[in-house]
Short mmCIF file of C-alpha atoms in Angstrom, two decimals:
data_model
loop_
_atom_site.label_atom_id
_atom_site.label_comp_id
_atom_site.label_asym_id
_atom_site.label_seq_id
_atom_site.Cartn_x
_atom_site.Cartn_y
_atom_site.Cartn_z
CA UNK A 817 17.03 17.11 -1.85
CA UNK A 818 17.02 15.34 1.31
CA UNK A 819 14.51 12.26 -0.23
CA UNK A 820 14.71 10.21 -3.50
CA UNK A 821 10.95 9.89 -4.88
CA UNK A 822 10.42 6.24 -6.91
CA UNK A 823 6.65 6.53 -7.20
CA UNK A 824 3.46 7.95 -6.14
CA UNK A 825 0.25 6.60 -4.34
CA UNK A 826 -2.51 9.53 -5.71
CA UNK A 827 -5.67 9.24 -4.44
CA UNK A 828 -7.59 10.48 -7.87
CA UNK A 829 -11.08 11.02 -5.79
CA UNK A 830 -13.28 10.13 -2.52
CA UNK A 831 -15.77 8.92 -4.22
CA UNK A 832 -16.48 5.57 -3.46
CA UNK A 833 -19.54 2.83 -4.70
CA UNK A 834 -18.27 0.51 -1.55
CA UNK A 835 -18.24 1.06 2.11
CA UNK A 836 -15.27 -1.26 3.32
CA UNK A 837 -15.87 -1.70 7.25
CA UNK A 838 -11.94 -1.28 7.94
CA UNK A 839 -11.59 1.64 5.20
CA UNK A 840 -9.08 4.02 6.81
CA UNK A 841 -11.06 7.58 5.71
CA UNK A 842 -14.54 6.43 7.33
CA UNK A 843 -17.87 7.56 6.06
CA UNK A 844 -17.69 10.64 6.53
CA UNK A 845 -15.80 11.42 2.90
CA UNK A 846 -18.00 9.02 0.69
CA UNK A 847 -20.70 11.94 0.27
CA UNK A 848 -18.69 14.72 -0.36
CA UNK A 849 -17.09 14.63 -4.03
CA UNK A 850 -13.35 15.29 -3.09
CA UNK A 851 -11.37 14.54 -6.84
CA UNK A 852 -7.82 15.93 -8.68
CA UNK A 853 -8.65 17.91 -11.02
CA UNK A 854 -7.45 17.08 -14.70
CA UNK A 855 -5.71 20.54 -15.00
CA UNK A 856 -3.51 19.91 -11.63
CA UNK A 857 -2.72 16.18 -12.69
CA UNK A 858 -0.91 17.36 -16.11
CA UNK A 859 0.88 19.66 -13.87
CA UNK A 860 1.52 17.34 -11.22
CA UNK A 861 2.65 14.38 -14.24
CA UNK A 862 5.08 17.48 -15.29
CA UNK A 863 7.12 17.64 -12.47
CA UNK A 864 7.16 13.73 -11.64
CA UNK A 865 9.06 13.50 -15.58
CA UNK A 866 11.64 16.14 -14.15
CA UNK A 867 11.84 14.37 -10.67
CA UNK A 868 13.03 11.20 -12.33
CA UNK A 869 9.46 9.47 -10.62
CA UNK A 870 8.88 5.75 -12.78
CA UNK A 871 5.60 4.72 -11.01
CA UNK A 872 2.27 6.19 -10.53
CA UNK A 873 -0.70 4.40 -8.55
CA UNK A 874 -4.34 5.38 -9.14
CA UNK A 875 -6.83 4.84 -5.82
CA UNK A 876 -9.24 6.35 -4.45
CA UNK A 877 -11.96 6.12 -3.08
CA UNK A 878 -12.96 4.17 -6.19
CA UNK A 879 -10.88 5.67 -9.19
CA UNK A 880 -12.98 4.54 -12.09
CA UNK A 881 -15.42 6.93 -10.73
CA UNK A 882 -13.25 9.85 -11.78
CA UNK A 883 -14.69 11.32 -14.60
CA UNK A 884 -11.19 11.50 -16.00
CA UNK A 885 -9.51 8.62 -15.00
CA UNK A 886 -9.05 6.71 -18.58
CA UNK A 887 -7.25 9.75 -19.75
CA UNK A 888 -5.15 9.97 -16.54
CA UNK A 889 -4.07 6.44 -16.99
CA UNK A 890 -3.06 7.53 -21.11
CA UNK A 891 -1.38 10.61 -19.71
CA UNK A 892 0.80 8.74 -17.36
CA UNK A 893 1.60 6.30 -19.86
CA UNK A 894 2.61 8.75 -22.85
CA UNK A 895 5.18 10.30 -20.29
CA UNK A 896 6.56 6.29 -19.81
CA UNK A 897 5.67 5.93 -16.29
CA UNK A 898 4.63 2.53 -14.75
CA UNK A 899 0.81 2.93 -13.93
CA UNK A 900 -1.05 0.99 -11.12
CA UNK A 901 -4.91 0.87 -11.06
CA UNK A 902 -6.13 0.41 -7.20
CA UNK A 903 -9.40 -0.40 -7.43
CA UNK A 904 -12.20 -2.76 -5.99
CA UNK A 905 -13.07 -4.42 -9.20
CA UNK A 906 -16.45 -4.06 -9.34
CA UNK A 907 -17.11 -1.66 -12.02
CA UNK A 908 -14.57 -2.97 -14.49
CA UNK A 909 -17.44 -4.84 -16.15
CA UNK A 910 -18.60 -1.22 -17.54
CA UNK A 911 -15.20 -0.65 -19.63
CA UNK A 912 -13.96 -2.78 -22.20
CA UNK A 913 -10.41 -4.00 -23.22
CA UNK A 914 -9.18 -0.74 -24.91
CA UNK A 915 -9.91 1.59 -21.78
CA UNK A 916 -7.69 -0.38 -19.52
CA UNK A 917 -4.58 -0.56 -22.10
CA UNK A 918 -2.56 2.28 -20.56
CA UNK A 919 -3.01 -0.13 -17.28
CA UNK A 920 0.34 -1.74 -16.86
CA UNK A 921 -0.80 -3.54 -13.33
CA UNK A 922 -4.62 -3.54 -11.93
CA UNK A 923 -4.83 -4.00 -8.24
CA UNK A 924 -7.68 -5.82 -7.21
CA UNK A 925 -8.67 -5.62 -3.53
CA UNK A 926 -10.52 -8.74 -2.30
CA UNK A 927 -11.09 -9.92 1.11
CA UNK A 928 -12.81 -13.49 0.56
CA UNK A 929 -12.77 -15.96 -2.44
CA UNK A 930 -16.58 -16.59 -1.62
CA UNK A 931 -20.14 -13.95 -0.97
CA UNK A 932 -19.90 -14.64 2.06
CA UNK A 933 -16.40 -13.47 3.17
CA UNK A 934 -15.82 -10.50 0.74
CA UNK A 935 -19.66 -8.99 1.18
CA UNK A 936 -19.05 -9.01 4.91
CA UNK A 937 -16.31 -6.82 4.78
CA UNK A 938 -17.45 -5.04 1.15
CA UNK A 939 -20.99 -4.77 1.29
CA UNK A 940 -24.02 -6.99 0.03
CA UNK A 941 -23.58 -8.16 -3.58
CA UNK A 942 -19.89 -6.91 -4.24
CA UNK A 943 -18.39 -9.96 -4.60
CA UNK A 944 -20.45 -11.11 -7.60
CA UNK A 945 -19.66 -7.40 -9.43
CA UNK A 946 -15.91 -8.40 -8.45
CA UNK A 947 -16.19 -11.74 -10.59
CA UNK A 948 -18.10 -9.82 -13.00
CA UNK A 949 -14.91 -7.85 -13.82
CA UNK A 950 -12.71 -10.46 -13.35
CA UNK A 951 -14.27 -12.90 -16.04
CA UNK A 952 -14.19 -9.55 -18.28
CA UNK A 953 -10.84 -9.50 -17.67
CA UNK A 954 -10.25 -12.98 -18.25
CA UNK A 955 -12.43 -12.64 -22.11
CA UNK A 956 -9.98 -9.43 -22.85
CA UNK A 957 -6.93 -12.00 -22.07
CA UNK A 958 -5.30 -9.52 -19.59
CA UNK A 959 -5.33 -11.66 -16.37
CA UNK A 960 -1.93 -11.25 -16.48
CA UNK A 961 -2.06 -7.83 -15.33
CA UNK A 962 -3.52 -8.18 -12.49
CA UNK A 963 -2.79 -8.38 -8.97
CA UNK A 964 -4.81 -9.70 -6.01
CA UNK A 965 -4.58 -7.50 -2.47
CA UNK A 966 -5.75 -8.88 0.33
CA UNK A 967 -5.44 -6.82 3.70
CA UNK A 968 -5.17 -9.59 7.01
CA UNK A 969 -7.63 -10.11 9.84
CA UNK A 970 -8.51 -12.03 12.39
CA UNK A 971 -11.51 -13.64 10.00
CA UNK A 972 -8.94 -14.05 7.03
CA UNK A 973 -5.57 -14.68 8.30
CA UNK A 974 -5.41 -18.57 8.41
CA UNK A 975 -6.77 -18.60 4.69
CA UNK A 976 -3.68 -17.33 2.98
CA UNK A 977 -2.73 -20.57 0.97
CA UNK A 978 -6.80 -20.44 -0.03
CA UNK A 979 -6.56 -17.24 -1.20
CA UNK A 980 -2.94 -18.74 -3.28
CA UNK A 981 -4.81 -21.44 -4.75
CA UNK A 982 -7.37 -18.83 -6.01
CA UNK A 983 -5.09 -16.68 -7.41
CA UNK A 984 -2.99 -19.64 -9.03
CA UNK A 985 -6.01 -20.92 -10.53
CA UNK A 986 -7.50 -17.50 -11.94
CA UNK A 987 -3.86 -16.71 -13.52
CA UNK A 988 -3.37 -13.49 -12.40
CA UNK A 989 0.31 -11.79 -11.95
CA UNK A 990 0.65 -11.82 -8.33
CA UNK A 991 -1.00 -11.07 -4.94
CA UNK A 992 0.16 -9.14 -1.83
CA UNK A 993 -1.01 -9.14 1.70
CA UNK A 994 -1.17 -6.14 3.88
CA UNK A 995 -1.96 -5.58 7.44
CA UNK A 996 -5.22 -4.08 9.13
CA UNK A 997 -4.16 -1.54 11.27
CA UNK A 998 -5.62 0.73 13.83
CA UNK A 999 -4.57 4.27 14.06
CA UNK A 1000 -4.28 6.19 17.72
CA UNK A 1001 -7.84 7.76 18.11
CA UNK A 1002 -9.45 4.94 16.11
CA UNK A 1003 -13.17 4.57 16.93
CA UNK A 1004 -13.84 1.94 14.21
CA UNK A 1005 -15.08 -0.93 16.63
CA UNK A 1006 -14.15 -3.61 13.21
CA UNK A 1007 -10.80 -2.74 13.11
CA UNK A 1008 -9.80 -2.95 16.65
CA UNK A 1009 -11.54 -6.34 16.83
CA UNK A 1010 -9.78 -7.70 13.98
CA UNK A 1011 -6.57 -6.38 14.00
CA UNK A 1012 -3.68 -9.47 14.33
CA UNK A 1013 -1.43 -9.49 17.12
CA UNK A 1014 2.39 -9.18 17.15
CA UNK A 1015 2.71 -13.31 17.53
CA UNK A 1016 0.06 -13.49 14.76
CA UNK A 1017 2.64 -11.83 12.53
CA UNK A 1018 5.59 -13.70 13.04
CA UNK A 1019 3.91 -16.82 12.34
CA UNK A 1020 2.42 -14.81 8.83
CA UNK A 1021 5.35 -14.25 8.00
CA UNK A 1022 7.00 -17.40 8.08
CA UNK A 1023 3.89 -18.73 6.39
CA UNK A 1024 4.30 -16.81 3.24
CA UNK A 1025 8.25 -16.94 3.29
CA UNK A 1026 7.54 -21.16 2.80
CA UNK A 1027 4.62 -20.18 0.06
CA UNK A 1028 7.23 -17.86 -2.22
CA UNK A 1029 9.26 -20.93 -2.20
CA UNK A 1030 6.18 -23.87 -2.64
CA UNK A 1031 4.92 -21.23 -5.28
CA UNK A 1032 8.15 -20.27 -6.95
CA UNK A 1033 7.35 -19.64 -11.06
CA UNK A 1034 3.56 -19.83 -10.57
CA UNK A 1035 2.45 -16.68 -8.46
CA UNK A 1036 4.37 -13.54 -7.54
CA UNK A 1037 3.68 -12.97 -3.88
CA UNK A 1038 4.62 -10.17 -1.85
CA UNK A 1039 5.26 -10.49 1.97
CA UNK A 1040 4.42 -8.04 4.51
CA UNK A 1041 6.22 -4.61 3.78
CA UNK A 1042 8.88 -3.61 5.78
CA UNK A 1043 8.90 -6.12 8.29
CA UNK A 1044 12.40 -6.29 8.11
CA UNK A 1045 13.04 -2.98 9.24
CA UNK A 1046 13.46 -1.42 5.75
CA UNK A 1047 11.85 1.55 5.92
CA UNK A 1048 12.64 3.68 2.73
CA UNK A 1049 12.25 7.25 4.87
CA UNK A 1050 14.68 6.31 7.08
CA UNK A 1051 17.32 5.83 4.33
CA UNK A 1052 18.43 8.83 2.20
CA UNK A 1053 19.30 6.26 -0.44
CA UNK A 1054 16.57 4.66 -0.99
CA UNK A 1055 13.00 5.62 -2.42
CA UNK A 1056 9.69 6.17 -1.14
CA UNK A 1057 6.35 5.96 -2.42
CA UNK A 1058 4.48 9.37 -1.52
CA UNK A 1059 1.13 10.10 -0.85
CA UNK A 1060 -1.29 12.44 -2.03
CA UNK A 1061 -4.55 12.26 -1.46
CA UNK A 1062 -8.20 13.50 -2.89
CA UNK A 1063 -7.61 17.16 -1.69
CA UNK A 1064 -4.48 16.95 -3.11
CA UNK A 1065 -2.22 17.21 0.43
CA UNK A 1066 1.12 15.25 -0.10
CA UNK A 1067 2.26 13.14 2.44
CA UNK A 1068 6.31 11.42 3.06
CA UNK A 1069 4.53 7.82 2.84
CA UNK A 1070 1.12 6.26 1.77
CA UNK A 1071 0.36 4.98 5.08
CA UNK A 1072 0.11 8.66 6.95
CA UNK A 1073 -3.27 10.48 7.28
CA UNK A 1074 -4.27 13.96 8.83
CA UNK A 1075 -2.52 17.43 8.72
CA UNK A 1076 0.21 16.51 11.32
CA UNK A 1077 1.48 14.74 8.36
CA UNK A 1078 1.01 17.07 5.43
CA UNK A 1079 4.22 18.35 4.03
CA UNK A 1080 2.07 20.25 1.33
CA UNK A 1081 -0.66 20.37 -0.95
CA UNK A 1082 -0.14 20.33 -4.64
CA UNK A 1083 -2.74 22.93 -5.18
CA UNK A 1084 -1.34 25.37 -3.78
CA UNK A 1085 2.27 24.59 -4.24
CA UNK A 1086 4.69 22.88 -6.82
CA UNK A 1087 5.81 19.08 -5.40
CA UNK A 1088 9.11 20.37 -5.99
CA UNK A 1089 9.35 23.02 -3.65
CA UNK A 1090 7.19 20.90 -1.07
CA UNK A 1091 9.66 18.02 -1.00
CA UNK A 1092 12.02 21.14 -0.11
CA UNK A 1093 9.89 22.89 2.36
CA UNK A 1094 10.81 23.11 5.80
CA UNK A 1095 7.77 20.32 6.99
CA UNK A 1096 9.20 18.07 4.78
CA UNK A 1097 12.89 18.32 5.88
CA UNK A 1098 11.35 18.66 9.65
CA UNK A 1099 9.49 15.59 9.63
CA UNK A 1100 12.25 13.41 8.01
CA UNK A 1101 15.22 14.36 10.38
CA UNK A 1102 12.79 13.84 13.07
CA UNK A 1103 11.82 10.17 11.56
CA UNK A 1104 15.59 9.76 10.87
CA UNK A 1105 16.72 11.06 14.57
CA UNK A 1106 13.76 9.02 16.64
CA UNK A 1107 15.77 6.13 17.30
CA UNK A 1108 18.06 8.05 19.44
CA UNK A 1109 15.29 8.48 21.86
CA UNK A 1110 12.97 5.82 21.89
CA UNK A 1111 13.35 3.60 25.22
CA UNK A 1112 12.59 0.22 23.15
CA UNK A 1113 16.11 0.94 20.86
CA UNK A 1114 18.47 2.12 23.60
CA UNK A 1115 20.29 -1.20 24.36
CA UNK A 1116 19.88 -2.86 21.22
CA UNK A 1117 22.24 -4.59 19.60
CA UNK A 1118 20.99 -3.78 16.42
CA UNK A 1119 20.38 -0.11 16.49
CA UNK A 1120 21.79 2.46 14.14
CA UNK A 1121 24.00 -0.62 12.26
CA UNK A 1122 21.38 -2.17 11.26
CA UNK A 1123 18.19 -0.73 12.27
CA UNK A 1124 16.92 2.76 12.70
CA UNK A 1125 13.52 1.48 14.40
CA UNK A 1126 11.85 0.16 11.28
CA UNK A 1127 8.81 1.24 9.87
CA UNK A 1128 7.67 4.52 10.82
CA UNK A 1129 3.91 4.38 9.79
CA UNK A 1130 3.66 0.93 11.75
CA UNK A 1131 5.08 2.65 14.84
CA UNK A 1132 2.78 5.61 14.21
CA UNK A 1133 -0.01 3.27 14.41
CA UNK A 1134 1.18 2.65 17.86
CA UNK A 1135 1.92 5.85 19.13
CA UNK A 1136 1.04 8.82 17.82
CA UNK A 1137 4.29 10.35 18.23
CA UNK A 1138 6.10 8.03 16.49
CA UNK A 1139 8.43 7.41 19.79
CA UNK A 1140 8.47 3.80 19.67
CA UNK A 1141 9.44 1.01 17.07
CA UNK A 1142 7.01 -0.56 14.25
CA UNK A 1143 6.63 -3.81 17.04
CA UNK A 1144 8.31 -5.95 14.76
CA UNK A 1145 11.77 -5.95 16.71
CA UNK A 1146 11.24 -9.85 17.14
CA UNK A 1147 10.51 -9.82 13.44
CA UNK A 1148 13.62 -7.72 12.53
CA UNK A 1149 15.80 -9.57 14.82
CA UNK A 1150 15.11 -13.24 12.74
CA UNK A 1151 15.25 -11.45 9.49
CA UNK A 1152 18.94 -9.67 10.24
CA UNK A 1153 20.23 -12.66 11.70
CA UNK A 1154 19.60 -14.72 8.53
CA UNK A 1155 21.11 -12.18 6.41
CA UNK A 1156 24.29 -12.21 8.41
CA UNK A 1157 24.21 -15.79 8.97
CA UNK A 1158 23.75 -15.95 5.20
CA UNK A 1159 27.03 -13.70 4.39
CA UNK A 1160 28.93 -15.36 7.02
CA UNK A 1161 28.02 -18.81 4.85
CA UNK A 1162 28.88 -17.25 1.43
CA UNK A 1163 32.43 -15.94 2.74
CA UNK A 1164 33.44 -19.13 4.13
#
């Protein structure tokens, strides 16, 4: 098999109780009730034993809104996988301690530490349910599960060590930041006001870099994936986290949408025979092979070596051909240049 699987992002259902302004499915899914079914998630669990798979992450929509999801979480966990709840944090207050024990990490997504910032982006009144479920969280001691995600914007972006201080002071595990981004065809007005420029990034970056060290032993804080240029697709060695969403359509990575994408759909087919299918090995030579014809990468020094024109979902969200880079060649260029820099130090 042409692609080493290390987890999956599984969209358990499109039913949501939120309607986030820069959600990438839109409105148009929220009324329709789009779920796994229980029968095809034992099956689907099956295989992911056999492929060697070790993590599983439960989104949605809203996932606690599956009438199943409590036993999905126990059903992960009996077959020893590492299980991820995604979810908005609002109706955790409905559960107690004992439903969330086959939880090894909850992912809370907030976008403000106040009302006023998070119910802007979340909708009137959800930041008050989110603290609801976090002080529940705090009474059943399990803080220490938890991780904060907060996706950057042009409203949010120069709050990052606010949104540190919050986290350090709640005790929680960890928080990551992710990007906004706005996909080719994208008529969500929010999104392409808000979404941060390429200079924007580079200074991020370098922002949380200085945090991970200012913060080292109190927080666990993820930088911005793959800005570096390490795009697990492009590497037969290295493993991806697939996609598969509400209808059950499987996807190379959790940031692609639509059919163009689909490699499969677990209803229909075993994940098995779809990671072997002829989309799937299609698509990846093509992501593998695109640096050999994008303009941007032809008289780079870095190309092929060291680069193979980093992340392909970022450069989808550019083009929707994927012929270009991610835009983070300035990005990639600091980042290599350390490393070497780095080994050049340690040999001497």
């Amino acid at each position: 098999m042409n692609i080493s699987v290390g987890g999956i992002y599984l969209e358990t259902t499109s039913i949501c109780n939120l309607r986030c302004t820069y959600c990438y499915h839109g409105n148009n899914i929220y009324n329709h009730d789009n779920s796994i079914s229980i029968d095809v998630y034992k099956s689907l669990i099956e295989e992911l034993v056999v492929l060697g798979v070790k993590d599983i992450e439960l989104s949605g929509g809203e996932p606690l809104l599956h009438p199943y999801i409590l036993e999905m979480m126990k059903i992960a966990k009996e077959n020893k996988l590492f299980v991820k709840l995604i979810t908005n944090g609002t109706l955790i207050n409905k559960y107690d301690i004992n439903d969330l024990e086959y939880a090894d990490e909850i992912s809370i997504s907030i976008d403000g530490i106040n009302s006023n910032d998070h119910d802007r982006i979340r909708g009137q009144g959800s930041f008050v349910l989110l603290r609801n479920g976090i002080e529940a969280m705090r009474r059943w001691h399990i803080l220490h599960k938890v991780v904060l995600c907060i996706t950057l914007n042009r409203t949010n972006y120069k709050k990052i060590n606010t949104f540190l201080v919050f986290a350090i002071n709640l005790g929680v595990k960890g928080i990551n930041f992710n990007l906004m981004h706005e996909s080719p065809g994208n008529q969500n007005s929010f999104i392409h006001d808000q979404v941060l420029e390429q200079d924007d990034i580079i200074i991020i970056q370098d922002e949380l870099n200085d945090y991970k060290n200012k913060y080292n032993g109190c927080l666990n804080i993820s930088t911005i994936r793959n800005l570096g240029g390490d795009c697990p697709l492009l590497y037969n060695d290295k493993s991806t986290m697939l996609r598969i969403d509400y209808n059950g359509n499987v996807y190379l990575c959790e940031g692609f949408c639509g059919q163009d994408f689909a490699i499969g759909n677990i209803n229909n087919n075993k994940l098995i025979d779809i990671l072997l299918g002829k989309k799937c090995v299609e698509l990846l030579n093509f992501f593998r092979d695109r640096i050999n014809i994008i303009d941007e990468c032809k008289n780079c020094c870095l190309r092929n070596k060291f680069c193979l024109g980093g992340c392909v979902v970022d450069a989808y969200y550019r083009q929707a051909d994927c012929l270009c880079t991610d835009g983070c060649c300035e990005i990639r260029f600091k980042e290599i240049t350390k490393k070497l820099l780095k080994f050049r130090y340690q040999e001497s």
